[in-house]
Structures are given as C-alpha cells and as structure tokens.
Tab-separated table of C-alpha atoms in Angstrom:
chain	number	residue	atom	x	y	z
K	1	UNK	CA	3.596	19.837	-17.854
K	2	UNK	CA	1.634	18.204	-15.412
K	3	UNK	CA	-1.809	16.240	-15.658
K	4	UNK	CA	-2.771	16.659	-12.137
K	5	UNK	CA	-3.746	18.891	-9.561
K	6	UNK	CA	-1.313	19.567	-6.562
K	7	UNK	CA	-0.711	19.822	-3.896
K	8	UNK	CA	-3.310	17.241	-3.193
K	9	UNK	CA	-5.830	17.852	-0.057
K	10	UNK	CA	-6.620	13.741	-0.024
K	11	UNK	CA	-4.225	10.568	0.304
K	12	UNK	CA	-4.346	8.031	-2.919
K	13	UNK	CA	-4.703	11.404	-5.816
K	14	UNK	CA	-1.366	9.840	-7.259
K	15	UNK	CA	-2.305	5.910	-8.040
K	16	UNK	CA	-4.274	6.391	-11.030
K	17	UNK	CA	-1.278	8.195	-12.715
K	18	UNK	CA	0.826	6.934	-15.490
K	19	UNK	CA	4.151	6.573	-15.047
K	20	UNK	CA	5.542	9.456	-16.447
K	21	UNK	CA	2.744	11.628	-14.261
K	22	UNK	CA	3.456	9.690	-11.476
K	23	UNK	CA	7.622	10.697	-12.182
K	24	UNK	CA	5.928	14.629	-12.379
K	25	UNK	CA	4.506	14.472	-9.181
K	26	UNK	CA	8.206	12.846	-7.162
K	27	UNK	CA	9.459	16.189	-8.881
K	28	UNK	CA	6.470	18.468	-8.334
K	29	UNK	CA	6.597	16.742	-3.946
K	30	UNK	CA	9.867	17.286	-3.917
K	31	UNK	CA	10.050	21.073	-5.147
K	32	UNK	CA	7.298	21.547	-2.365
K	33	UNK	CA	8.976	19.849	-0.093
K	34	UNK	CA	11.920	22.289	-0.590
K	35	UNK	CA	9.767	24.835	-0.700
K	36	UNK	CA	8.135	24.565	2.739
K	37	UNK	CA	11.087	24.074	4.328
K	38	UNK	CA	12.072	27.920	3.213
K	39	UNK	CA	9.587	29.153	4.319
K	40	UNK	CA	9.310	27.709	7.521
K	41	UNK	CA	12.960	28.140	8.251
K	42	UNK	CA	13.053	24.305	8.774
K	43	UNK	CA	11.590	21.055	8.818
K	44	UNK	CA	9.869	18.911	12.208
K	45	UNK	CA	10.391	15.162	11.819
K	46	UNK	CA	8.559	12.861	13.746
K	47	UNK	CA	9.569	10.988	16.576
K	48	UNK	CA	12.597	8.555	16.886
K	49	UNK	CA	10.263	5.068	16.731
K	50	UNK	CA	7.145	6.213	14.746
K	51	UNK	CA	5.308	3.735	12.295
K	52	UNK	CA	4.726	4.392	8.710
K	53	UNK	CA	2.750	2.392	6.332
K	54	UNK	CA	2.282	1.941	3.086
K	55	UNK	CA	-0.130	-0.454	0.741
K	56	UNK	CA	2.316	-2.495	-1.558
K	57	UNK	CA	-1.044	-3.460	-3.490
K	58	UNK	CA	-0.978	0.791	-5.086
K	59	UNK	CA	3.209	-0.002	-5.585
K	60	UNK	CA	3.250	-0.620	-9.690
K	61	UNK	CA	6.395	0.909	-9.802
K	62	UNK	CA	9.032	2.710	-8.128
K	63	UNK	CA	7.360	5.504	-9.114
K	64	UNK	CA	4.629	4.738	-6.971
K	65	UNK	CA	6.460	3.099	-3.931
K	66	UNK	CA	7.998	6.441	-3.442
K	67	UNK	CA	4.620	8.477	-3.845
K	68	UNK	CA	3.500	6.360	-1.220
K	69	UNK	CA	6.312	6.848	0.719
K	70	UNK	CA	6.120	10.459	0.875
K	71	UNK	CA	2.771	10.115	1.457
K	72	UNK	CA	2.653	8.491	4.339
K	73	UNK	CA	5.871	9.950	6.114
K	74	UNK	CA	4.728	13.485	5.028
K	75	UNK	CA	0.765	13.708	4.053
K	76	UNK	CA	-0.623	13.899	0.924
K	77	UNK	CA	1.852	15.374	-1.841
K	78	UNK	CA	4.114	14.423	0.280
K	79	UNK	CA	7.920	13.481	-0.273
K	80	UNK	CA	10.537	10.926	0.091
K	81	UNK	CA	12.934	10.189	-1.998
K	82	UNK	CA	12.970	10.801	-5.760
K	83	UNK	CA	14.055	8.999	-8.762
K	84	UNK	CA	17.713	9.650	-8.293
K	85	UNK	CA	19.538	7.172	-6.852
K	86	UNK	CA	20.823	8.760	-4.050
K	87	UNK	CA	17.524	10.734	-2.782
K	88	UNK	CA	16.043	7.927	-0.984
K	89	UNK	CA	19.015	7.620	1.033
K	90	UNK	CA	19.181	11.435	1.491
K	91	UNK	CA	15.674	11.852	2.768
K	92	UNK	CA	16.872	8.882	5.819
K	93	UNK	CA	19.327	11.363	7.708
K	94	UNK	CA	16.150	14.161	8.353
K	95	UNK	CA	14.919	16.998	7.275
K	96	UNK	CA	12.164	15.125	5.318
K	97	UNK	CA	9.646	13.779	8.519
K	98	UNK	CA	11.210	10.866	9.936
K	99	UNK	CA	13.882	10.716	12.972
K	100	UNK	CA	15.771	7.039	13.004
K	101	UNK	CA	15.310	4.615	13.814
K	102	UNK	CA	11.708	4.560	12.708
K	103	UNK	CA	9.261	1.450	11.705
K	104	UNK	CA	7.638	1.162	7.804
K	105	UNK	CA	4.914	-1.326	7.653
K	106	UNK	CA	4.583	-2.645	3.909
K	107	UNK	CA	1.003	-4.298	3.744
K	108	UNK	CA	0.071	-6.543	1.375
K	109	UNK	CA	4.170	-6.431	0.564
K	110	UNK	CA	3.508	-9.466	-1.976
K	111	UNK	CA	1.906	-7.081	-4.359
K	112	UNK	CA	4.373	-4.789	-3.625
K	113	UNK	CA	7.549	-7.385	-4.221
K	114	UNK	CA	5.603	-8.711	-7.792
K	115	UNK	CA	5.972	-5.103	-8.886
K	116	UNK	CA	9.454	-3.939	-8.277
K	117	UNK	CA	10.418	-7.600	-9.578
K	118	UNK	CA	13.154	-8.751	-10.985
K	119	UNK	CA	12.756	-6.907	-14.529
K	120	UNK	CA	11.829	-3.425	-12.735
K	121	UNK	CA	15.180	-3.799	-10.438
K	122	UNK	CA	16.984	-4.171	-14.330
K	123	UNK	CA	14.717	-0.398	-15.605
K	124	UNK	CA	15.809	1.286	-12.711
K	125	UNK	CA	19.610	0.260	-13.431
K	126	UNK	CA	19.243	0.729	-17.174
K	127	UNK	CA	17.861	4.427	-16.404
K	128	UNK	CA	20.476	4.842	-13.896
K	129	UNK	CA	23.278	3.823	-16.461
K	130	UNK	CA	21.596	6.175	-19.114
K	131	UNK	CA	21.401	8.849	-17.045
K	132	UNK	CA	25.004	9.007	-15.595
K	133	UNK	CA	23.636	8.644	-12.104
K	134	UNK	CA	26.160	7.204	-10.065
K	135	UNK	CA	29.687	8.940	-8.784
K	136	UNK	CA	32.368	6.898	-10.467
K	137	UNK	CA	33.190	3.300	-11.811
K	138	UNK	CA	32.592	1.430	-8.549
K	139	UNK	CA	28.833	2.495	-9.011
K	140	UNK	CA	28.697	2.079	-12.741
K	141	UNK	CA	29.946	-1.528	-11.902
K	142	UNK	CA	27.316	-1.653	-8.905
K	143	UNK	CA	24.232	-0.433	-11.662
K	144	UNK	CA	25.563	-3.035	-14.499
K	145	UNK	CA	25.499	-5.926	-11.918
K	146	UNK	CA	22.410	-4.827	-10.329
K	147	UNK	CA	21.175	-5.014	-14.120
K	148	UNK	CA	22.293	-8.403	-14.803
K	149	UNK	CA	20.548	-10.115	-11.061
K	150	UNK	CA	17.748	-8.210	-12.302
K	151	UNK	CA	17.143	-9.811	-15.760
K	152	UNK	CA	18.401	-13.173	-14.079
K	153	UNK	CA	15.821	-13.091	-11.767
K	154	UNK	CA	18.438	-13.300	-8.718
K	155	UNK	CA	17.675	-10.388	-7.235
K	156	UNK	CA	14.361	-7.756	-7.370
K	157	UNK	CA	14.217	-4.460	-6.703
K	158	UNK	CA	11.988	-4.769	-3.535
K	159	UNK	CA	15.087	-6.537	-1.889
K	160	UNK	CA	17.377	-4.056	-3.092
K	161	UNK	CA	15.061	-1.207	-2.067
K	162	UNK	CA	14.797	-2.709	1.529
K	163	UNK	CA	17.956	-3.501	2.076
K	164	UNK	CA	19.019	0.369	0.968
K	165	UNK	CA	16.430	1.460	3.863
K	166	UNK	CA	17.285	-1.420	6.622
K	167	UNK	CA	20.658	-0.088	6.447
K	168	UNK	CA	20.152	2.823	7.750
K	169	UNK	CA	18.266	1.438	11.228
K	170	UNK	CA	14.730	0.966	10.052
K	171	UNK	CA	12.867	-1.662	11.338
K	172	UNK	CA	10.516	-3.393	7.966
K	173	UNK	CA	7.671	-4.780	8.758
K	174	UNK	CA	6.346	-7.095	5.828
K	175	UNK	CA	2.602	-8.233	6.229
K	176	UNK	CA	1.195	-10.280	3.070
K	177	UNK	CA	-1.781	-10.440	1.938
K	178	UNK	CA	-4.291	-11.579	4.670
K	179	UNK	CA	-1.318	-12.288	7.737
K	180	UNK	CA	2.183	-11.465	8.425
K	181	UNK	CA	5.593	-12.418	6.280
C-alpha cells in the first residue's frame, strides 16, 4: 500500500520518500506508464538529441536516481527504468520518451556518485542475487563480482550505472557541484 498520492501534478513529490515508498512509486510509474501507452495505442518519444537532466544532490539511492529519471524523461510520475535489472536497459530502445542517441545532464553528479557508492553498488547486487534476477550463471557470476568491487571500494554503482547507459549511445554530461567534471 502506498503512502503517497499519484500520479503527481508537480516535479520533486517523490524525494521525501523512504525507500521502500520510493520502490512503490518505480512500480506505481511504471504500471502508469503501461497504462497510458494502452490507451493511447502507443507511446511519442522525444527527439533523437534531446537533453535530460537530473539533480544528483535528490539521488540517495537507486531508488531515487530512477524517480528522477523518469521524471525528467517523462514528467512528473514519470518512468524509466525500475528496480529490475534489466528495465533500465529496456526503457533505452523506446517506447518510454527518449529516441537515441540522447544527452542526460547529471548536476551536482558528486552528490549523486557519494550515494550510489561503493556499498550501494554491493545492495543492489545482494538484492539482485536474492531475488534470482539475472538469466543464468554468467550473470550470477557478473552480480557476485559486482558485489565484491562494491564492498572493495573498486567500483560504485554510479560507474556501473553510467556505463550501462553510455553503452547504449548516450552522451553523460557530469557537472559537479559549482562547474563542470
């Protein structure tokens, strides 16, 4: 059951969640998301080239990165990508408001690395490992070592998040707090 009200009319009704409510609403944009696209008989993406941007400084988790993904690629209550691992990737090939290659400005993307650290890149494989979410064994293995670089500290879920979406043709756009990365 949900603590919230949504859809939401205004940008930002998400950052005050807990973690679990923010989880809710990734499940209660996505179901929307699904939604309006039945109803409308499809879905228009913007442009090829358009710019996106998100404040890393509301990113406390992935939770939140992704509600302020969706957010600003679709509106408020908006959606992309969920806590699955593969939804992220799904929502890049259309049908969820973007056309590649597109641009996503991070601002403030130091507050937005600190969060999905080192430790958070180890949750998100720990969850993934409990859950079963991965295909076969060569993505088990990928979730235990993504684990491991996590609690070494060698590698953070920001880069692995980044990487996932750079692969796919988007340009990233990093600005720190008060100039560019």
């Amino acid at each position: 059951m949900t603590d919230f009200q949504f859809p939401p009319h205004v940008t930002g009704t998400w950052r005050p969640l807990s973690r679990l409510q923010r989880e809710q609403w990734l499940i209660a944009a996505c179901n929307r998301h699904f939604k309006r696209m039945r109803r409308r008989g499809g879905w228009k993406d913007a442009d090829a080239g358009a710019v996106f941007a998100i404040d890393g400084a509301a990113t406390k988790d992935y939770p939140a990165f992704l509600c302020a993904l969706g957010e600003a690629i679709n509106g408020p209550g908006g959606y992309f990508g969920g806590l699955s691992s593969s939804s992220l990737q799904d929502c890049l090939f259309g049908a969820f408001g973007v056309t590649l290659p597109f641009v996503l400005r991070i601002v403030n993307a130091d507050a937005c690395r600190e969060a999905l650290d080192g430790p958070a890149l180890a949750d998100r494989a720990r969850r993934a490992l409990v859950s079963g979410d991965f295909l076969d064994d060569e993505g088990k293995q990928w979730w235990l070592e993504a684990e491991r670089n996590g609690l070494e500290g060698s590698r953070c879920l920001f880069d692995e998040v980044l990487e996932e979406i750079r692969f796919h043709g988007v340009t990233i756009e990093l600005e720190e707090f008060g100039g560019s990365a």
